[in-house]
Coordinates of C-alpha atoms and ligand atoms in Angstrom, one line a residue:
X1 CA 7.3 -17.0 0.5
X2 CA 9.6 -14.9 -1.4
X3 CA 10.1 -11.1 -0.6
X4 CA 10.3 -8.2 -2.4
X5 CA 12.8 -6.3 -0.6
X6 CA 12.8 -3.0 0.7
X7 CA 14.4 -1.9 3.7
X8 CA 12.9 -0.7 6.6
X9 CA 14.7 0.1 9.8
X10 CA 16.9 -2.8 8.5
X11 CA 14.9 -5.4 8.0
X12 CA 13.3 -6.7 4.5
X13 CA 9.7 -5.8 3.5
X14 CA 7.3 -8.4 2.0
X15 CA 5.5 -6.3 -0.7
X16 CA 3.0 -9.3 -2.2
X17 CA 2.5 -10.6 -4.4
X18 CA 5.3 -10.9 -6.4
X19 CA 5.3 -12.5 -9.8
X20 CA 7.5 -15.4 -8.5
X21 CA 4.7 -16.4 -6.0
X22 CA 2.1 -16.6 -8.9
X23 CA 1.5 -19.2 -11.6
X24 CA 1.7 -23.1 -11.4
X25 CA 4.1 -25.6 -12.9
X26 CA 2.8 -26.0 -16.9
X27 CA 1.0 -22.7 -17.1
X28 CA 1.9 -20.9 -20.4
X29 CA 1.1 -16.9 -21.4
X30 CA 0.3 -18.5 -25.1
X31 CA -0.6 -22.1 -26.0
X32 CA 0.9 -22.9 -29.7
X33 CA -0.5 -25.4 -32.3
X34 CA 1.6 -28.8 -32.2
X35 CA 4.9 -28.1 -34.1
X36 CA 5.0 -29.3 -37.9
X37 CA 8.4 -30.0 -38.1
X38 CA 10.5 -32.0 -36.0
X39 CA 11.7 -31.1 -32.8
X40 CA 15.4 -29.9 -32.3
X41 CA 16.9 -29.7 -28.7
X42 CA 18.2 -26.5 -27.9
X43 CA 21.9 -26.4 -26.8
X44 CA 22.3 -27.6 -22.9
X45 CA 24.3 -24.8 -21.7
X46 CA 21.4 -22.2 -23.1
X47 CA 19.2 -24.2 -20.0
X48 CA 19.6 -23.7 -16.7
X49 CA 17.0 -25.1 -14.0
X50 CA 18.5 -23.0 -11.6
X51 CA 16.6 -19.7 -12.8
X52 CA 13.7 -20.8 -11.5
X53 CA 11.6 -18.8 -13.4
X54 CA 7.3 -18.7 -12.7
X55 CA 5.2 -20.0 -15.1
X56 CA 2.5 -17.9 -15.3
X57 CA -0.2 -17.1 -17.7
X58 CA -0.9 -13.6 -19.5
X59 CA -3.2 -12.4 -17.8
X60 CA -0.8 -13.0 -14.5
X61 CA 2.1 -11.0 -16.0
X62 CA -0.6 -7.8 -17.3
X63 CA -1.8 -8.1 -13.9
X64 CA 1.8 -8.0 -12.0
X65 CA 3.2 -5.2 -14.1
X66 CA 0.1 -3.5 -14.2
X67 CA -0.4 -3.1 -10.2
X68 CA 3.6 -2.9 -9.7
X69 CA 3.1 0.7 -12.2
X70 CA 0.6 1.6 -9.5
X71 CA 2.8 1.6 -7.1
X72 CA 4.4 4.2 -8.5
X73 CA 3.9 7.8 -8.6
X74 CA 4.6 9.5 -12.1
X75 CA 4.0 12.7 -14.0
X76 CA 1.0 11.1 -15.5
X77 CA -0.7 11.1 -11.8
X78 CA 0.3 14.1 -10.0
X79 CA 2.1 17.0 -9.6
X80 CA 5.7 16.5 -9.4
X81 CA 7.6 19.4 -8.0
X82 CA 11.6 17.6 -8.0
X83 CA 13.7 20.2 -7.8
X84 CA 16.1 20.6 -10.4
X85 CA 14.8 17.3 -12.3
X86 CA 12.3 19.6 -14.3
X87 CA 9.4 16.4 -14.1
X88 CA 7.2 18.4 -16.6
X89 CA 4.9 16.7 -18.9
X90 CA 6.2 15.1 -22.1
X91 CA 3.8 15.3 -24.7
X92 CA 2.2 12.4 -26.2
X93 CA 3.2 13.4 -29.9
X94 CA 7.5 12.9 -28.9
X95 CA 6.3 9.1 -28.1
X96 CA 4.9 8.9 -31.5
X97 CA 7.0 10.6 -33.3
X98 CA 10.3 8.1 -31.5
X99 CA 7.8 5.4 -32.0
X100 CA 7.6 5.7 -36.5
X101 CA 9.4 2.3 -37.4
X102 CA 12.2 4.3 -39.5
X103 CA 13.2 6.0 -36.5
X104 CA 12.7 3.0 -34.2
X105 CA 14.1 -0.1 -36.4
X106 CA 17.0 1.7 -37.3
X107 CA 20.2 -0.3 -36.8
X108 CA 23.1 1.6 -35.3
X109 CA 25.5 -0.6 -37.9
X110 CA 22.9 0.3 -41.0
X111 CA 25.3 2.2 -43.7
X112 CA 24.1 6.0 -43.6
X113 CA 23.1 6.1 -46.9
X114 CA 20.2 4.1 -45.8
X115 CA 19.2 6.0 -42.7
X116 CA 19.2 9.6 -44.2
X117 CA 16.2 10.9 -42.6
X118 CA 17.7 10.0 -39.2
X119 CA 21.3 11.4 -39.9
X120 CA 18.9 15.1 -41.2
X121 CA 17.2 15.1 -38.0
X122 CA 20.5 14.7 -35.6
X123 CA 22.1 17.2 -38.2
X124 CA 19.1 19.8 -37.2
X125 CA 19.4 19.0 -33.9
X126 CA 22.6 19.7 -33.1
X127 CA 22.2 22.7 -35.1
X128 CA 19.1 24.0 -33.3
X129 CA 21.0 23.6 -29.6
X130 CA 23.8 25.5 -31.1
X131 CA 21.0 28.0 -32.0
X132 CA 19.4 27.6 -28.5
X133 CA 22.8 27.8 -26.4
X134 CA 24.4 30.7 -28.6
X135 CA 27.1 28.0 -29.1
X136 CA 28.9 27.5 -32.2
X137 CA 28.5 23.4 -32.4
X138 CA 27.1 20.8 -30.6
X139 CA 27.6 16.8 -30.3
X140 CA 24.7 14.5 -29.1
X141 CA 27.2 12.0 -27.9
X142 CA 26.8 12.1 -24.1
X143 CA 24.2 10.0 -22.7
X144 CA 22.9 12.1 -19.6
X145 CA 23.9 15.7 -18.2
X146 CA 27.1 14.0 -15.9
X147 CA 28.1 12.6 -18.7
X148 CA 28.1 15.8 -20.9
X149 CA 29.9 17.6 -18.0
X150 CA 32.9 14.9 -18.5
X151 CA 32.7 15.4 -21.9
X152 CA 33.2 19.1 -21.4
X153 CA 36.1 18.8 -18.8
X154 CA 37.9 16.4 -21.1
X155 CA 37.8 18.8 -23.7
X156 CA 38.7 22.2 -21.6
X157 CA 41.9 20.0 -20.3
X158 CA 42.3 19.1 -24.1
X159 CA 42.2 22.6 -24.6
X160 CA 45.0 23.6 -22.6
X161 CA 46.9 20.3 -23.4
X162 CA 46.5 22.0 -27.0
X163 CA 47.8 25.2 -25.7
X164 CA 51.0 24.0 -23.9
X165 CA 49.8 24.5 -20.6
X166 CA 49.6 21.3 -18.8
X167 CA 49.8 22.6 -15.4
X168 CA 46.1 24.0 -15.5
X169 CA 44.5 21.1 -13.5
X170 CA 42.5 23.0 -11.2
X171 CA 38.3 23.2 -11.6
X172 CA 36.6 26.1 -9.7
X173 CA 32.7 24.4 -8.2
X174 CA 30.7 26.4 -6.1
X175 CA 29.3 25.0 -2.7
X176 CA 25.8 25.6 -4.6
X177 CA 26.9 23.4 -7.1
X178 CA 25.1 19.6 -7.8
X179 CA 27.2 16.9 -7.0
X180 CA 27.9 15.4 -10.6
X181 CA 29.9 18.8 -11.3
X182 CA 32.8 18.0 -8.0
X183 CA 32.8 14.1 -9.3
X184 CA 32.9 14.9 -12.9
X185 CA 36.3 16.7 -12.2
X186 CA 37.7 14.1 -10.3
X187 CA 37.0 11.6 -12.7
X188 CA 38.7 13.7 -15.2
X189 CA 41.4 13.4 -13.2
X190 CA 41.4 17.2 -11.8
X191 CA 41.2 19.2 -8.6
X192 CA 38.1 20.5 -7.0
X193 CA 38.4 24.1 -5.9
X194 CA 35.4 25.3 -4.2
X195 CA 34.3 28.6 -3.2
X196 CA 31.4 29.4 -1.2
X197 CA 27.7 31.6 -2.0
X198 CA 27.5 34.5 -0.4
X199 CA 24.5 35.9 1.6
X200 CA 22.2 36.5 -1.9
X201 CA 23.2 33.0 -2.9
X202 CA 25.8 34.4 -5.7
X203 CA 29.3 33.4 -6.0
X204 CA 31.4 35.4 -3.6
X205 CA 33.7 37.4 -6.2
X206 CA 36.4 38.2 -4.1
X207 CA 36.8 34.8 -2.7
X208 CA 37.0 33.6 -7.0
X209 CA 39.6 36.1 -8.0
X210 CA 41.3 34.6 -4.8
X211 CA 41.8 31.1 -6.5
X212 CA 42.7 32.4 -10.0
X213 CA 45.5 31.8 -11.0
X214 CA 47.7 29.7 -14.1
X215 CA 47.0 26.5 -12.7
X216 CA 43.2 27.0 -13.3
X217 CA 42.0 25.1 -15.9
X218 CA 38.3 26.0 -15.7
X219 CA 35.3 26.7 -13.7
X220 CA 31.9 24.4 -13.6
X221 CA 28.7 26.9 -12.4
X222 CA 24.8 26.5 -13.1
X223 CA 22.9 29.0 -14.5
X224 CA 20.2 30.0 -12.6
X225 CA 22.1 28.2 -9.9
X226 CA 21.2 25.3 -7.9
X227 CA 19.2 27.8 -5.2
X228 CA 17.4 28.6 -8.3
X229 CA 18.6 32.3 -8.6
X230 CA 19.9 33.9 -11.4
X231 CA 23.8 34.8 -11.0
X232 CA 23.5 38.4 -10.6
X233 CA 27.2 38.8 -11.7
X234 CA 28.0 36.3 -14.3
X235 CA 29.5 38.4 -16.7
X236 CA 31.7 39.7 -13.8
X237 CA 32.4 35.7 -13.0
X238 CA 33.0 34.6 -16.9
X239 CA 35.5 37.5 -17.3
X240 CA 37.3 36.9 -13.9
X241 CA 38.0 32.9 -15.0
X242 CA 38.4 34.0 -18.4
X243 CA 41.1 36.8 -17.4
X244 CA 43.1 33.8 -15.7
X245 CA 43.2 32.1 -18.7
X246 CA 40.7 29.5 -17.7
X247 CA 37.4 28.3 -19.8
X248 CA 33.9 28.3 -17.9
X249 CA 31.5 25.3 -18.4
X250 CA 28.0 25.7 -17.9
X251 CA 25.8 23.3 -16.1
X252 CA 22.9 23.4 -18.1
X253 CA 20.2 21.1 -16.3
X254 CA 18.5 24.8 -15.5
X255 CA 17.7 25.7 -19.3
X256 CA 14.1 25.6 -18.6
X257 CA 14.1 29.1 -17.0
X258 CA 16.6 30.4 -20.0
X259 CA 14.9 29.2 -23.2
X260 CA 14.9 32.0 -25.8
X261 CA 15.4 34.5 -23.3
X262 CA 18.8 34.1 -22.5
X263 CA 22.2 32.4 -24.3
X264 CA 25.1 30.9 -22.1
X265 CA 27.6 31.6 -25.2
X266 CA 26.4 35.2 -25.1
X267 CA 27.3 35.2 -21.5
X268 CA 30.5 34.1 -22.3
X269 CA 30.6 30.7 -21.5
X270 CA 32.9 27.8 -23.8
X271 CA 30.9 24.8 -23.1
X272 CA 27.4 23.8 -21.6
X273 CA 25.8 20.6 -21.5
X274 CA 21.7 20.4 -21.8
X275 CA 19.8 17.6 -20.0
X276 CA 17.2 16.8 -23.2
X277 CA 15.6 14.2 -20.7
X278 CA 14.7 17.7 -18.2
X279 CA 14.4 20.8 -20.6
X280 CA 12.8 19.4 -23.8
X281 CA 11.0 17.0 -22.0
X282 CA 11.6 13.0 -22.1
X283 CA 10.1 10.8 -19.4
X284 CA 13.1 10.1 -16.9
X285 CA 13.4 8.8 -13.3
X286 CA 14.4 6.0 -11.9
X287 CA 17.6 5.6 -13.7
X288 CA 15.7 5.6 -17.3
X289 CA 17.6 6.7 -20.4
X290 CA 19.1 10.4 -20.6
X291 CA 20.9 12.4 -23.1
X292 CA 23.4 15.5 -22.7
X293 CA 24.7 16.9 -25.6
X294 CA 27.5 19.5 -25.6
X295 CA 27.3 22.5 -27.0
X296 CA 30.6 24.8 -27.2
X297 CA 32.0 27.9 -28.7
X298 CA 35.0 28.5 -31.6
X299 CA 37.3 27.7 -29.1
X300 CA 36.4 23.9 -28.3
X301 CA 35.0 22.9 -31.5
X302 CA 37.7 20.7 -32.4
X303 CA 37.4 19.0 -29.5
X304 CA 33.9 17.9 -29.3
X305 CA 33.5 14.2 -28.7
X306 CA 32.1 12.5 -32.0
X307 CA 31.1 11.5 -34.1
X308 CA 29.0 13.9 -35.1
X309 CA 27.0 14.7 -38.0
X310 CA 28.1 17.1 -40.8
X311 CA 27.1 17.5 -44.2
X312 CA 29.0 15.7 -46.7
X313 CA 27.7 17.0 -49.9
X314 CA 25.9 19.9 -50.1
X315 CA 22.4 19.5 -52.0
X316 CA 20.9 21.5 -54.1
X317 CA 17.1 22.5 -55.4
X318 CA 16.8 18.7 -56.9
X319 CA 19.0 17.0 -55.1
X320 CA 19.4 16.6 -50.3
X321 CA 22.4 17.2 -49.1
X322 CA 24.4 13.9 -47.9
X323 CA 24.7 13.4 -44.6
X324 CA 27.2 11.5 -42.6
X325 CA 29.3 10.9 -39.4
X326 CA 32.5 12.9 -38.8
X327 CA 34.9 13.0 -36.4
X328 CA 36.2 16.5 -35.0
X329 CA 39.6 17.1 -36.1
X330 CA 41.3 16.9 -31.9
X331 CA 38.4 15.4 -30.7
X332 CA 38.2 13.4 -27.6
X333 CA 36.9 10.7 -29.0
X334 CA 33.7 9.2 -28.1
X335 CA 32.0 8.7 -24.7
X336 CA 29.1 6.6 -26.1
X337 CA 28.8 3.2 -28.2
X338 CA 27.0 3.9 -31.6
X339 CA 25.2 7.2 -32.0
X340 CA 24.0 8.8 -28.4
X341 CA 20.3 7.4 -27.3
X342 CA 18.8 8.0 -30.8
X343 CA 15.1 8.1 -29.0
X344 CA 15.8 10.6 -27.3
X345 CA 17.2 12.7 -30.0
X346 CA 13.9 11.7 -31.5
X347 CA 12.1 13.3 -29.2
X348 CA 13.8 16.6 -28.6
X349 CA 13.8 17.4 -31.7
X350 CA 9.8 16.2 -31.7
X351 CA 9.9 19.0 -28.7
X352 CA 11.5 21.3 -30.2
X353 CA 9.3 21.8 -33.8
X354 CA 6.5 21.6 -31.8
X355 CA 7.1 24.6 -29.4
X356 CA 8.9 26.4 -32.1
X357 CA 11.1 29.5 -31.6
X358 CA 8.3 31.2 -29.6
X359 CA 6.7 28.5 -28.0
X360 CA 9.8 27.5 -26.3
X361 CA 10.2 31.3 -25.3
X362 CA 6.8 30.7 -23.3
X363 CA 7.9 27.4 -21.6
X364 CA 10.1 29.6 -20.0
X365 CA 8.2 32.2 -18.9
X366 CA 5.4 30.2 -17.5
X367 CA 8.1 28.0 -16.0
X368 CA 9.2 30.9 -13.9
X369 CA 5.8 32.5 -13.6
X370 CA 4.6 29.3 -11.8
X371 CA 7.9 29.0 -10.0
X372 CA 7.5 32.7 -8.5
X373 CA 3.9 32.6 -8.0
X374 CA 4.1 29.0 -5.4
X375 CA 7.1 30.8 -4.2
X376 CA 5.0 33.9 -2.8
X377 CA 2.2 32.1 -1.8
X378 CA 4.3 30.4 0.8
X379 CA 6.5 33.3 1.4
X380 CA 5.6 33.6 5.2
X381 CA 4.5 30.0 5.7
X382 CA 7.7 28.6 5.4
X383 CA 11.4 30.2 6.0
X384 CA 13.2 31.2 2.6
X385 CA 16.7 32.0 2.9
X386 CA 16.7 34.3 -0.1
X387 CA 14.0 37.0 -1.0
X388 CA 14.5 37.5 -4.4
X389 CA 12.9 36.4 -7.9
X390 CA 13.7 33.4 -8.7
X391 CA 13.9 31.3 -11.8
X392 CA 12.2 28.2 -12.8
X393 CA 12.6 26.8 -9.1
X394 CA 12.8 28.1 -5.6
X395 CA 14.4 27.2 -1.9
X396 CA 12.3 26.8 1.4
X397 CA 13.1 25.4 4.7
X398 CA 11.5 22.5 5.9
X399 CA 11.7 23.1 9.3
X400 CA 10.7 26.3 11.1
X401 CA 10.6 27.8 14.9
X402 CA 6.8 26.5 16.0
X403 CA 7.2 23.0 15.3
X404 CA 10.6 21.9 16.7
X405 CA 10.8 18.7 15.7
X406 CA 9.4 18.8 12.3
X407 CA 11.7 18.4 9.7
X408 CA 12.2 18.2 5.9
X409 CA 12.0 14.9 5.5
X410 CA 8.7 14.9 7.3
X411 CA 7.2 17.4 5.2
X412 CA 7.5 15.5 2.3
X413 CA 6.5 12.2 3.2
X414 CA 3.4 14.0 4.3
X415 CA 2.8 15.6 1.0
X416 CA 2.7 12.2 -0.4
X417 CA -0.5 11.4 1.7
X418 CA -2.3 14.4 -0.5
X419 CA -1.1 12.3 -4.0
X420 CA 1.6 14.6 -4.7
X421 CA 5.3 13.4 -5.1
X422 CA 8.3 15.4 -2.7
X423 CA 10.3 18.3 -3.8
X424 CA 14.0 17.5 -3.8
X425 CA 15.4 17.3 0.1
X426 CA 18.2 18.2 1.6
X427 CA 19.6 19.9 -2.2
X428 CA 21.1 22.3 -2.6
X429 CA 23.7 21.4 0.6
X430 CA 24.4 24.7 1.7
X431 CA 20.8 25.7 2.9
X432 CA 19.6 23.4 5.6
X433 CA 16.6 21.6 5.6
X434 CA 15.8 22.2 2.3
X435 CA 13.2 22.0 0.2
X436 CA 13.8 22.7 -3.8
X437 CA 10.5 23.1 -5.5
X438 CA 9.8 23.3 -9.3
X439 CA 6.2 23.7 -10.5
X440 CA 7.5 23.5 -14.3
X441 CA 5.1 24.8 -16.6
X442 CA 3.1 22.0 -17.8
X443 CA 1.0 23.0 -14.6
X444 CA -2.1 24.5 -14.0
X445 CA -2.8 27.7 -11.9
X446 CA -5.4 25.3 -10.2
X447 CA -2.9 22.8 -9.8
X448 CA -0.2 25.1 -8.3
X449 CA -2.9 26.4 -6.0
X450 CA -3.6 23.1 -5.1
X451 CA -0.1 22.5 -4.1
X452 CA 0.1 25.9 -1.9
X453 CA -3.3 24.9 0.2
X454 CA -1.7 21.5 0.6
X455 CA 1.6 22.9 1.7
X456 CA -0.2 25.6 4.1
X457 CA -2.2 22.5 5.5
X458 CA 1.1 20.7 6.3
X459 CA 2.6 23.4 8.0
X460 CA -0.2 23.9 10.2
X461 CA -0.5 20.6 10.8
X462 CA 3.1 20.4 11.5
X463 CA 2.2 22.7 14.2
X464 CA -1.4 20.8 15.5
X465 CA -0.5 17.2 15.3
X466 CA 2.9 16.7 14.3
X467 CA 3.0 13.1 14.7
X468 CA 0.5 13.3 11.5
X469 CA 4.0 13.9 10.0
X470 CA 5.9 11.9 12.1
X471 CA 4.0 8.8 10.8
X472 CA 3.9 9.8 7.3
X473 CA 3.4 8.2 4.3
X474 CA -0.4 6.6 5.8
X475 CA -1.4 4.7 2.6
X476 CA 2.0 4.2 0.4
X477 CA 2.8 0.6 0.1
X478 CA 6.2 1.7 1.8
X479 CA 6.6 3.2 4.4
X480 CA 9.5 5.2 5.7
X481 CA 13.0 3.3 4.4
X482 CA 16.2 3.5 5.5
X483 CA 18.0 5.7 2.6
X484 CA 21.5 5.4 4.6
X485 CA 21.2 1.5 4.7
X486 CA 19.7 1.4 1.2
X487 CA 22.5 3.6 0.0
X488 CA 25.6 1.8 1.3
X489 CA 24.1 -1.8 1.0
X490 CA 22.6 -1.9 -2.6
X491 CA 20.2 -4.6 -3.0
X492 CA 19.5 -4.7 -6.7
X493 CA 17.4 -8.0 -7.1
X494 CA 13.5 -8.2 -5.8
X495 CA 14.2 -11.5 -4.3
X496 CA 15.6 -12.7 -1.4
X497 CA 18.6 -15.1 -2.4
X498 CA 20.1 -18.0 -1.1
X499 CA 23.4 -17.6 0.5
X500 CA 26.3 -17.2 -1.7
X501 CA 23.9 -16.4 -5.1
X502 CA 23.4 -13.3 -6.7
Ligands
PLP601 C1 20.2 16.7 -13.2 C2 21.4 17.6 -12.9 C3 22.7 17.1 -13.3 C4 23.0 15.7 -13.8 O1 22.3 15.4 -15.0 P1 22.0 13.8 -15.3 O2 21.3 13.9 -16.6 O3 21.1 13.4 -14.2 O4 23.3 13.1 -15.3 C5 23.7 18.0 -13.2 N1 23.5 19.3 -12.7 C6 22.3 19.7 -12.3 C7 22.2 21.1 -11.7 C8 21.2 18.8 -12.4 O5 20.0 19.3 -12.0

């Protein structure tokens, strides 16, 4: 018996059946008339016996795939409040529209005369986040947020190699911040300097002027921050790190409670990054495909990663314009093979002319309408460390005075008894026992209130019968795992494997 494995307290969980346990020596999905020609062997060293792959029919491998998506909790189920991931719905018509064979057959080494259409829609694109962003330019390069962030410190400390002033290696973070912005800097190969939130959850002013100073190359903060407030002094923050010569980089995974209320490069900022899988909605999870394109002001233009798209001949009434790929004149250079994840450019921009200027105005606003309304419902049922409006998401504690030994953790696995998937634990760092939660506004009013009676009902039960939480999830094919053991001893294949394989 082969085992699927998932760790539990250590040891390996049979989760049955699994594909390799199904099928019979000879079985074939598809049974082909006798060849017509003569047979050819296929090189040797193509074959390997070892693999030891099933032999199974159809019907076996719909059936497999089918009950392992089951096992699965998605958008398309429930109601998916993660915290910072923005899990909102992604309309049906992107998926069509990435689907149309030009856009999906395309071949990254076609010559760009041929793929026109394709070249005109990354060219809108990138103008339309420059729009968005109040940026000047943007490059589609970066193939998820972290990756954008690099991207931006690369070109900040390209900036200021530009400038002469080498000894700016220092990146300001705030405790609040999400853990890509610390490792992006020290994969750039600068310092972390971080300052801690005050009582409201801001940045603590006095404690940033403290660390200015000519070695600063930059700052890295998210806007509304990772507690999901707005920064009630930004302009204040921007003009501090700007007034020590530095450049401020926005984290941009929050657009979704910004969208054409608000521009980061009217706030001052150089460089953002925009998560297209979160704000203009692309199914991610799990590890699936992302996209962050940058999007900077005069300043860094020159620096953008590339290529990029830019028009090469200006049309007229008969006649497009020609499109084509450029590189920025100091660029620094690309971060991506080929082109960014073209689908996903697809279906941003698919996102993007649906909602149009106003529609995307009103993502935002029921974004944080639905965001504020869960968050007074259970103002009172659970602990907040901040009473304040909030933007697209809101903190709570998991874990209050009547029911000691209840916990965040617990909270959530019980909330996937009532179908609905866990808000982010244990982020941001600096509250504890926390519980992010972000409606996003492809919700219902019904379905948020469903969410608050469901919450209320855990945190009596938490209360009543708290091993009701103790022992949750009842019915998920998993039970509780062992995220410490998972995390430091990856296990990356479903099968157990002999000794010394794998
Ligand atoms: C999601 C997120 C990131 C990282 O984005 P990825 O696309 O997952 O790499 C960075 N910062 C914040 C605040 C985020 O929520």
């Amino acid at each position: 018996m082969t085992e699927l494995i998932l760790q539990k307290n250590g040891a390996p969980q049979p989760l049955e059946p699994l594909i390799y346990d199904l099928g019979s020596p000879g079985r074939v999905g598809i049974t082909l008339p006798a060849p017509d020609v003569p047979l050819a062997d296929l090189p040797a060293d193509l074959l390997r016996d070892s693999l030891d792959l099933p032999e199974v029919s159809e019907l076996d491998v719909v059936r497999h795939f089918t009950r392992l998506s089951q096992l699965n909790h998605g958008i398309d189920i429930g109601f998916y409040p993660l915290g910072s991931c923005t899990m909102k719905y992604n309309p049906r018509l992107n998926e069509d529209m990435a689907r149309l064979p030009g856009f999906a057959v395309a071949h990254p080494l076609q010559d760009p005369t041929t793929v026109q259409g394709a070249l005109a829609l990354m060219y809108q694109l990138q103008e339309w986040l420059a729009e968005i962003s109040g940026m000047t330019g943007a490059s589609l390069q970066p193939a998820a947020g972290a990756q954008g962030e690099f991207a931006g410190i690369l070109m900040i400390r390209a900036y200021h190699l530009a400038n002469g002033e080498p000894q700016r290696t220092k990146i300001i973070v705030p405790d609040s911040a999400h853990g890509t912005n610390p490792a992006t800097t020290a994969m750039a190969g600068l310092q972390v300097v971080e300052i801690p939130s005050d009582a409201n959850g801001d940045v603590d002013l006095d404690k940033l002027r403290a660390v200015c100073g000519d070695d600063v190359a930059g700052m890295m903060i998210t806007v509304p921050n990772t507690l999901g407030v707005f920064e009630a002094n930004i302009k204040e923050i921007v003009d501090i790190v700007h007034g020590c010569g530095g450049l401020v980089y926005m984290d941009g995974a929050n657009m979704n409670a910004m969208l054409g209320i608000a521009k980061p490069g009217e706030m001052g900022f150089d460089v953002m990054h925009y998560n297209l899988h979160k704000t203009f909605s692309t199914p991610h999870g799990g590890g699936g495909p992302g996209s962050g394109p940058v999007a900077v002001n005069e300043k860094l233009l020159p620096f953008l990663p590339g290529p990029i798209v830019d028009i090469i001949e200006e049309g007229d009434d008969e006649t497009p314009p020609l499109y084509g790929f450029v590189m920025p004149e100091q660029s620094i250079g690309r971060v991506k093979a080929f082109w960014g994840n073209f689908g996903m450019l697809v279906r941003a921009f698919s996102y993007i002319a649906l909602h149009g200027a106003q529609g995307l105005r009103a993502v935002t606003d029921h974004a944080v309408l639905n965001a504020n309304y869960v968050r007074v419902a259970l103002k009172g049922v659970y602990p907040m460390p901040f009473d304040r409006i909030c933007g697209h998401e809101f903190v709570c504690m998991g874990h209050f005075d009547e029911a000691e030994g209840i916990h965040a953790l617990d909270i959530s696995k019980r909330l996937m008894d009532y179908g609905i998937h866990p808000p982010t634990n244990y982020f941001p760092l600096i509250v504890p026992e926390a519980l992010l939660i972000e409606p996003t506004e492809t919700e219902s009013k019904e379905a948020c209130d469903h969410f608050i009676s469901v919450m209320k009902k855990i945190a009596t039960e938490a209360v009543e019968s708290p091993e009701l939480l103790h022992e949750a999830p009842h019915n998920a094919p998993v039970k509780r795992v062992d995220d410490v053991l998972a995390a430091k001893q990856l296990v990356l294949c479903c099968r157990v494997l002999p000794e010394g394989e794998g």
